[in-house]
Every structure is written in structure tokens, then in C-alpha cells.
PDB file of C-alpha atoms in Angstrom:
ATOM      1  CA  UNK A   1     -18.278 -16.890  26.010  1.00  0.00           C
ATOM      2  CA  UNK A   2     -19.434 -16.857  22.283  1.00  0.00           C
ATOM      3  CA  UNK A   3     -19.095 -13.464  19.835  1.00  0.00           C
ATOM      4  CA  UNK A   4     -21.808 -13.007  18.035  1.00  0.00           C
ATOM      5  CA  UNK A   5     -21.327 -10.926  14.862  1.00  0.00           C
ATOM      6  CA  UNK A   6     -24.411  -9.624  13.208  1.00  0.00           C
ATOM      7  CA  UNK A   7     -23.904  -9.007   9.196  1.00  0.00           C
ATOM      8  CA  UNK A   8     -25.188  -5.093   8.872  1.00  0.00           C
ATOM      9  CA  UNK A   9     -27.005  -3.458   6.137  1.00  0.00           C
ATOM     10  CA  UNK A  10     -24.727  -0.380   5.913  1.00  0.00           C
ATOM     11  CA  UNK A  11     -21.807   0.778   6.786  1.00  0.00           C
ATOM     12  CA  UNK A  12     -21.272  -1.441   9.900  1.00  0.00           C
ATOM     13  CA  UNK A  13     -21.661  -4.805  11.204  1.00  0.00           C
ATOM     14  CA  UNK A  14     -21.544  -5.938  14.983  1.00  0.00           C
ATOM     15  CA  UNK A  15     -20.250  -8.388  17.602  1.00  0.00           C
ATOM     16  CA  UNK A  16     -21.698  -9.105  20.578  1.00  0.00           C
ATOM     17  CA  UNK A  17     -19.882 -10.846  23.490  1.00  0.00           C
ATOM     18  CA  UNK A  18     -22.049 -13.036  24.973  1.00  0.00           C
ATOM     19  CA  UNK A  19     -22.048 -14.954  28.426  1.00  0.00           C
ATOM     20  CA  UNK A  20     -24.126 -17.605  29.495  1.00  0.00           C
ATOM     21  CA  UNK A  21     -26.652 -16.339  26.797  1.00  0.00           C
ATOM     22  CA  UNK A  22     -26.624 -12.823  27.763  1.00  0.00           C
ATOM     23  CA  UNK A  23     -25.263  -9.748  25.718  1.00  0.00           C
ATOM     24  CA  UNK A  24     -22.458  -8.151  27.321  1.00  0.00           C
ATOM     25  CA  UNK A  25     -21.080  -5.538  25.195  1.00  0.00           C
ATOM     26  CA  UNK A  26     -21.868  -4.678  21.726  1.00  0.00           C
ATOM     27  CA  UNK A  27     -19.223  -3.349  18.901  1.00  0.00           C
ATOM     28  CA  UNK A  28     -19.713  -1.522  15.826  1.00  0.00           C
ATOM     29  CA  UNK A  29     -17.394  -3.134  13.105  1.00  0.00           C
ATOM     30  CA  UNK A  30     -16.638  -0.971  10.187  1.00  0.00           C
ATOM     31  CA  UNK A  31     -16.393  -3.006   6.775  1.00  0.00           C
ATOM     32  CA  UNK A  32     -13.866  -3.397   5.403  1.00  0.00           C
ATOM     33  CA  UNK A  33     -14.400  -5.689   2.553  1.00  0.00           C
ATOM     34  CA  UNK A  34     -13.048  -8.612   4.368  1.00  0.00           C
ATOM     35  CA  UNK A  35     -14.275 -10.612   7.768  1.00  0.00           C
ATOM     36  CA  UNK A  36     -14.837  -7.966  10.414  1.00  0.00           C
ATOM     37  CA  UNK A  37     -11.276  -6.947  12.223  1.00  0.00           C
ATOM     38  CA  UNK A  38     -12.849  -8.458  15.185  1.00  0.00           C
ATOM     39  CA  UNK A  39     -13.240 -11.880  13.574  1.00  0.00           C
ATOM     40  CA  UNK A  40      -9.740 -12.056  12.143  1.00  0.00           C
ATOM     41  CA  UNK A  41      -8.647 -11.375  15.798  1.00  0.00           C
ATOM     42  CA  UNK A  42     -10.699 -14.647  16.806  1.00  0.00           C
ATOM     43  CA  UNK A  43      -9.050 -16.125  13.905  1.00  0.00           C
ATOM     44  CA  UNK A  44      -5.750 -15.660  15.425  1.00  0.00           C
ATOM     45  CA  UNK A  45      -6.305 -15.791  19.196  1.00  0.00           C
ATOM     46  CA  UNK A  46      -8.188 -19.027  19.188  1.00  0.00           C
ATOM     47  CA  UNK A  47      -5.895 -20.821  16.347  1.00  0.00           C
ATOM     48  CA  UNK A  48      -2.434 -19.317  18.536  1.00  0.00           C
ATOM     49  CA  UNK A  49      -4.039 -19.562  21.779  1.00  0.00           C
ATOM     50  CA  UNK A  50      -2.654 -15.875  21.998  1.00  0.00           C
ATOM     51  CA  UNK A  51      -3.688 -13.069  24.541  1.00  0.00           C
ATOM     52  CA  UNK A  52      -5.324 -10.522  22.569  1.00  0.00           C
ATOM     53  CA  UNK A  53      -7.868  -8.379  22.771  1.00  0.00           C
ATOM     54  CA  UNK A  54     -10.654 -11.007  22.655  1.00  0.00           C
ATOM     55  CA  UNK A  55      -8.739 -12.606  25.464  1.00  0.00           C
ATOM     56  CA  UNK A  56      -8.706  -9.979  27.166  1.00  0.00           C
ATOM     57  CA  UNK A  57     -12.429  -9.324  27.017  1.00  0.00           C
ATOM     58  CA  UNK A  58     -12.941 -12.452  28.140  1.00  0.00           C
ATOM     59  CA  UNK A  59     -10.987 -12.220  31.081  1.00  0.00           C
ATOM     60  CA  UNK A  60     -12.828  -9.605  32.044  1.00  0.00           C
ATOM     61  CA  UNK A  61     -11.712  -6.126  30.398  1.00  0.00           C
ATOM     62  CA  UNK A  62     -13.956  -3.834  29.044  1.00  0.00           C
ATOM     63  CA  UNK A  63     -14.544  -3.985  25.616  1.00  0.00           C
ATOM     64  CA  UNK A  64     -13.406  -0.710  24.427  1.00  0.00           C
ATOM     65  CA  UNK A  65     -11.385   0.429  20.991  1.00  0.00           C
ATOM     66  CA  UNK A  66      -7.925   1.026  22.687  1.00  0.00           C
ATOM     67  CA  UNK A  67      -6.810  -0.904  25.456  1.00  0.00           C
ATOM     68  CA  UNK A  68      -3.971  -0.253  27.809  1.00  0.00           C
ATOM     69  CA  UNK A  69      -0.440  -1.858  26.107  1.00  0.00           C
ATOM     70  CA  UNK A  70       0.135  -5.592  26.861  1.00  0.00           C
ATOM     71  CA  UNK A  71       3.099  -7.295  24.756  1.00  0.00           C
ATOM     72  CA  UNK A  72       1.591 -10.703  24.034  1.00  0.00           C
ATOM     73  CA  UNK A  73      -1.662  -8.522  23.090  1.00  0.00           C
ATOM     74  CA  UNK A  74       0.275  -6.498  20.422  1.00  0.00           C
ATOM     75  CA  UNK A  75       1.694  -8.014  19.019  1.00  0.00           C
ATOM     76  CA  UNK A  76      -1.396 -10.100  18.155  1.00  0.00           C
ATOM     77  CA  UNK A  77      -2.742  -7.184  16.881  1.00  0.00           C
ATOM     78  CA  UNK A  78       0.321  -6.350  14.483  1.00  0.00           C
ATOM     79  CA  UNK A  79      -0.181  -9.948  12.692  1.00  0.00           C
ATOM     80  CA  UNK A  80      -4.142  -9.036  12.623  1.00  0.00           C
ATOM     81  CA  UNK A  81      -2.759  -5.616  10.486  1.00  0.00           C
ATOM     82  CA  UNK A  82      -1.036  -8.818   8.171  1.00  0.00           C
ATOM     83  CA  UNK A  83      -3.443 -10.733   7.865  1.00  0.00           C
ATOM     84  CA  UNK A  84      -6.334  -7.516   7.025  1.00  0.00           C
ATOM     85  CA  UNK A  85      -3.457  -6.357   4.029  1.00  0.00           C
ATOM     86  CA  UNK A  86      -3.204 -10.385   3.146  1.00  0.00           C
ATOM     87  CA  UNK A  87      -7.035  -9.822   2.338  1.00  0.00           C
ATOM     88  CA  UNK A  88      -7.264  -7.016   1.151  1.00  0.00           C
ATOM     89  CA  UNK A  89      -4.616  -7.995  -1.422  1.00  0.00           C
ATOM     90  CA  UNK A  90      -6.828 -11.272  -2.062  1.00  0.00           C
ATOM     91  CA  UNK A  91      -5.257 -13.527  -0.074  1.00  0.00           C
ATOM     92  CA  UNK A  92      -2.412 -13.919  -1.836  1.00  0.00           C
ATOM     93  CA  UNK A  93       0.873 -12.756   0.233  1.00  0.00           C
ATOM     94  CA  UNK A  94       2.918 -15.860   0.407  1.00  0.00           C
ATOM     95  CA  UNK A  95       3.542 -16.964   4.169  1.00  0.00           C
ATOM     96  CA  UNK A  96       7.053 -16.053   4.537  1.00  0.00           C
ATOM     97  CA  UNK A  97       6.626 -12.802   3.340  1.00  0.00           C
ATOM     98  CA  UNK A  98       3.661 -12.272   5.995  1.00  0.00           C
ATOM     99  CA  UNK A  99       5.637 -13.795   8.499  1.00  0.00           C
ATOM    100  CA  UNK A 100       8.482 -11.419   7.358  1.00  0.00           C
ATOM    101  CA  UNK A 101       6.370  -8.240   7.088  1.00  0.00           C
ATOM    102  CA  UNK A 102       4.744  -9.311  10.484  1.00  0.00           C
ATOM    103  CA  UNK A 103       8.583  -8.595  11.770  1.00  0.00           C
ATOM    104  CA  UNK A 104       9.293  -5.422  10.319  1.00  0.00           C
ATOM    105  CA  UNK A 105       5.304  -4.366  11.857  1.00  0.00           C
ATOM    106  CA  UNK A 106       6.155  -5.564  14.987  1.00  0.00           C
ATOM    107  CA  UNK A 107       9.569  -3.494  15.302  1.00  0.00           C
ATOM    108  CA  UNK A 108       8.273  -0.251  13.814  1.00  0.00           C
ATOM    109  CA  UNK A 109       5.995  -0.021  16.450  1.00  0.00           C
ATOM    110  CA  UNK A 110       8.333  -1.137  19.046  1.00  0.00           C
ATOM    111  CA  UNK A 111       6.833  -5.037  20.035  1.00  0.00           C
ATOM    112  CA  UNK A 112       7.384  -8.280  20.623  1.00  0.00           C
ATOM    113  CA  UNK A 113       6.299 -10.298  18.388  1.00  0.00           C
ATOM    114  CA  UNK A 114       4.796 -13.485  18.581  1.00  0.00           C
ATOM    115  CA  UNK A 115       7.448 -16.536  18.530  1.00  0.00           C
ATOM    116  CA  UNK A 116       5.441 -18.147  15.360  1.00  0.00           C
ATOM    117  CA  UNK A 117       6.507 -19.802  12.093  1.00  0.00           C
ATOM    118  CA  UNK A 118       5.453 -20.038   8.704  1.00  0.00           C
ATOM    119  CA  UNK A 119       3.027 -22.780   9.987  1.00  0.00           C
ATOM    120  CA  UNK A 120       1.485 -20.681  12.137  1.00  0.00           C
ATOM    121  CA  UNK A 121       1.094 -18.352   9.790  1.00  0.00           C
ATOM    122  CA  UNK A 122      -0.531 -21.240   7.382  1.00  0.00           C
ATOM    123  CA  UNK A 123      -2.633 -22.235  10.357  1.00  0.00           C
ATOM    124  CA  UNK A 124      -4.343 -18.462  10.846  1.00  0.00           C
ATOM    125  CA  UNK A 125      -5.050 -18.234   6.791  1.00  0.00           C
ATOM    126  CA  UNK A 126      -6.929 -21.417   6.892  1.00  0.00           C
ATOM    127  CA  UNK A 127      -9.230 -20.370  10.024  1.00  0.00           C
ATOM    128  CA  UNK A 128      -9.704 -17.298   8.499  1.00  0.00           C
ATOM    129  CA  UNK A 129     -10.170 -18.161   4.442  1.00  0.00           C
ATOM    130  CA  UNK A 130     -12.680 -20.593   6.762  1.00  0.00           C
ATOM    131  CA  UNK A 131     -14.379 -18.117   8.388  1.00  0.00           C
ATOM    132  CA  UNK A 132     -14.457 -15.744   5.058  1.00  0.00           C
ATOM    133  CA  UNK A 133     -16.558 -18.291   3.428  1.00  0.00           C
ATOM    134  CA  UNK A 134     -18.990 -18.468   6.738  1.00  0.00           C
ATOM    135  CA  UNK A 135     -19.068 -14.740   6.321  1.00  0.00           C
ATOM    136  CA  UNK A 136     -20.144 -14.629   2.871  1.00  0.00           C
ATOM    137  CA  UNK A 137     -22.852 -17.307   3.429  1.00  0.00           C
ATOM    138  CA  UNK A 138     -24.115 -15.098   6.105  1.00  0.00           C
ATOM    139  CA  UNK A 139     -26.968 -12.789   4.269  1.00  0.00           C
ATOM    140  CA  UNK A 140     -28.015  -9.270   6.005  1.00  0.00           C
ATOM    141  CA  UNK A 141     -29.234  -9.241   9.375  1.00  0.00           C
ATOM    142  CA  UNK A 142     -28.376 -12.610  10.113  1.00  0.00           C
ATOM    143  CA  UNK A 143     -25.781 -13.706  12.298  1.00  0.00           C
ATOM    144  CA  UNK A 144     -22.212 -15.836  13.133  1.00  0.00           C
ATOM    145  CA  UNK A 145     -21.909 -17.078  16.564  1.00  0.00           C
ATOM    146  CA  UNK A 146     -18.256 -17.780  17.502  1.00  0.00           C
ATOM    147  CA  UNK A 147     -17.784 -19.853  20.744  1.00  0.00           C
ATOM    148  CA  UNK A 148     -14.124 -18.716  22.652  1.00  0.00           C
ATOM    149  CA  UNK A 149     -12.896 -20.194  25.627  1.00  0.00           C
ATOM    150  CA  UNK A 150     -13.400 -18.627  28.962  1.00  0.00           C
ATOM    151  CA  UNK A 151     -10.228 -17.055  30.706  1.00  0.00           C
TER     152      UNK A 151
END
């Protein structure tokens, strides 16, 4: 399966999932003045190797905005709300407190969270601050094809 995210001209950009080179399922991705949401989850499922909501596609679930609760899948999405305030904040939150306010997320909302460490943490950055400066490189209209492994 690859994602495909297309860079848009407005207000939106997209992702495809794609299997065996055909279009499955297309998502609108609000901007957000970082990498799509979407992307940062790749960031963190594929780096992990974390059951989240791409993971989940992949195995076969529809690809829809809210999906039915899943434990490992939450609290994947908790770090993604991290990492999304770690950019929008410049990338500048040292790890421990992201791994710290990735604790706090993950009990407010009443979730496991992930048994990672401040490498992890270190490990997610760097595939993302990667796949920020793919992003950027990517003009309007084009697109950034993302292979993830089948479930």
C-alpha cells in the first residue's frame, strides 16, 4: 500500500491510499501549516511500528474521520496531537517534555499510552523534520508517495 498525498492549491491537500496502483480512498487534509495530520501519523506508525489509523486502513478499515476506539490506535493518535503542537511551536519542545506532555494527553482522555522513550520520541522528530523538508520541496499539484507495509 503507498499514500499518496497531493500538495493542494487552497485550503486542502489530499492522500490517497493506494493498492497495487489503484486509488482506494481519497482524504481531504486541512492545512495546517505543518505536514498534513495524515503524514505525521505515517511518521509515527511506520517509525513505532504502531497500530494506528493508517494501520488500520491498511488492514482493511474504511478510511473514515472517526474510527471506532482501539487502545494501541489512541494512543498513537494522542502523540500525533504532540508532535502537530511540537510543529506548530517550530519544532522546538524538547523530547522529555513531549514525552511528558504525551502522558498527561494520554490520561486526560483516558488511554494507554504507548510504552516509548525519549528515543522514540527522537526517532518520530527525525522522520517527520524528514518528511517536512519533502513536503516543502513538493510545489502545488504535485505529489508525495509514501510506501507502508501491508497488514
Amino acid at each position: 500500500m503507498h499514500l499518496v498525498f497531493t500538495k493542494g492549491a487552497g485550503k486542502h491537500d489530499r492522500m490517497a491510499v493506494v493498492r497495487a496502483g489503484v486509488p482506494q480512498a481519497a482524504i481531504g487534509c486541512p492545512k495546517q501549516g505543518i505536514i498534513p495530520h495524515d503524514m505525521v501519523h505515517y511518521a509515527v506508525e511506520v517509525t513505532l511500528h504502531a497500530r494506528g489509523f493508517i494501520a488500520r486502513v491498511a488492514a482493511g478499515e474504511e478510511a473514515v474521520f472517526q474510527m471506532v476506539p482501539e487502545a494501541q490506535s489512541d494512543g498513537v493518535e494522542r502523540l500525533v496531537e504532540v508532535l502537530q503542537a511540537d510543529g506548530w511551536s517550530g519544532w522546538t519542545g524538547a523530547p522529555q517534555d513531549l514525552l511528558d506532555l504525551y502522558h498527561v494527553t494520554c490520561e486526560a482522555r483516558g488511554c494507554p499510552p504507548l510504552a516509548i522513550g525519549i528515543g522514540d520520541v527522537e526517532a518520530v522528530r527525525g522522520r517527520v523534520l524528514e518528511l517536512t523538508a519533502r513536503w516543502a520541496s513538493t510545489p502545488v499539484g504535485a505529489s508525495l508517495a509514501l510506501p507502508f507495509p501491508d497488514a
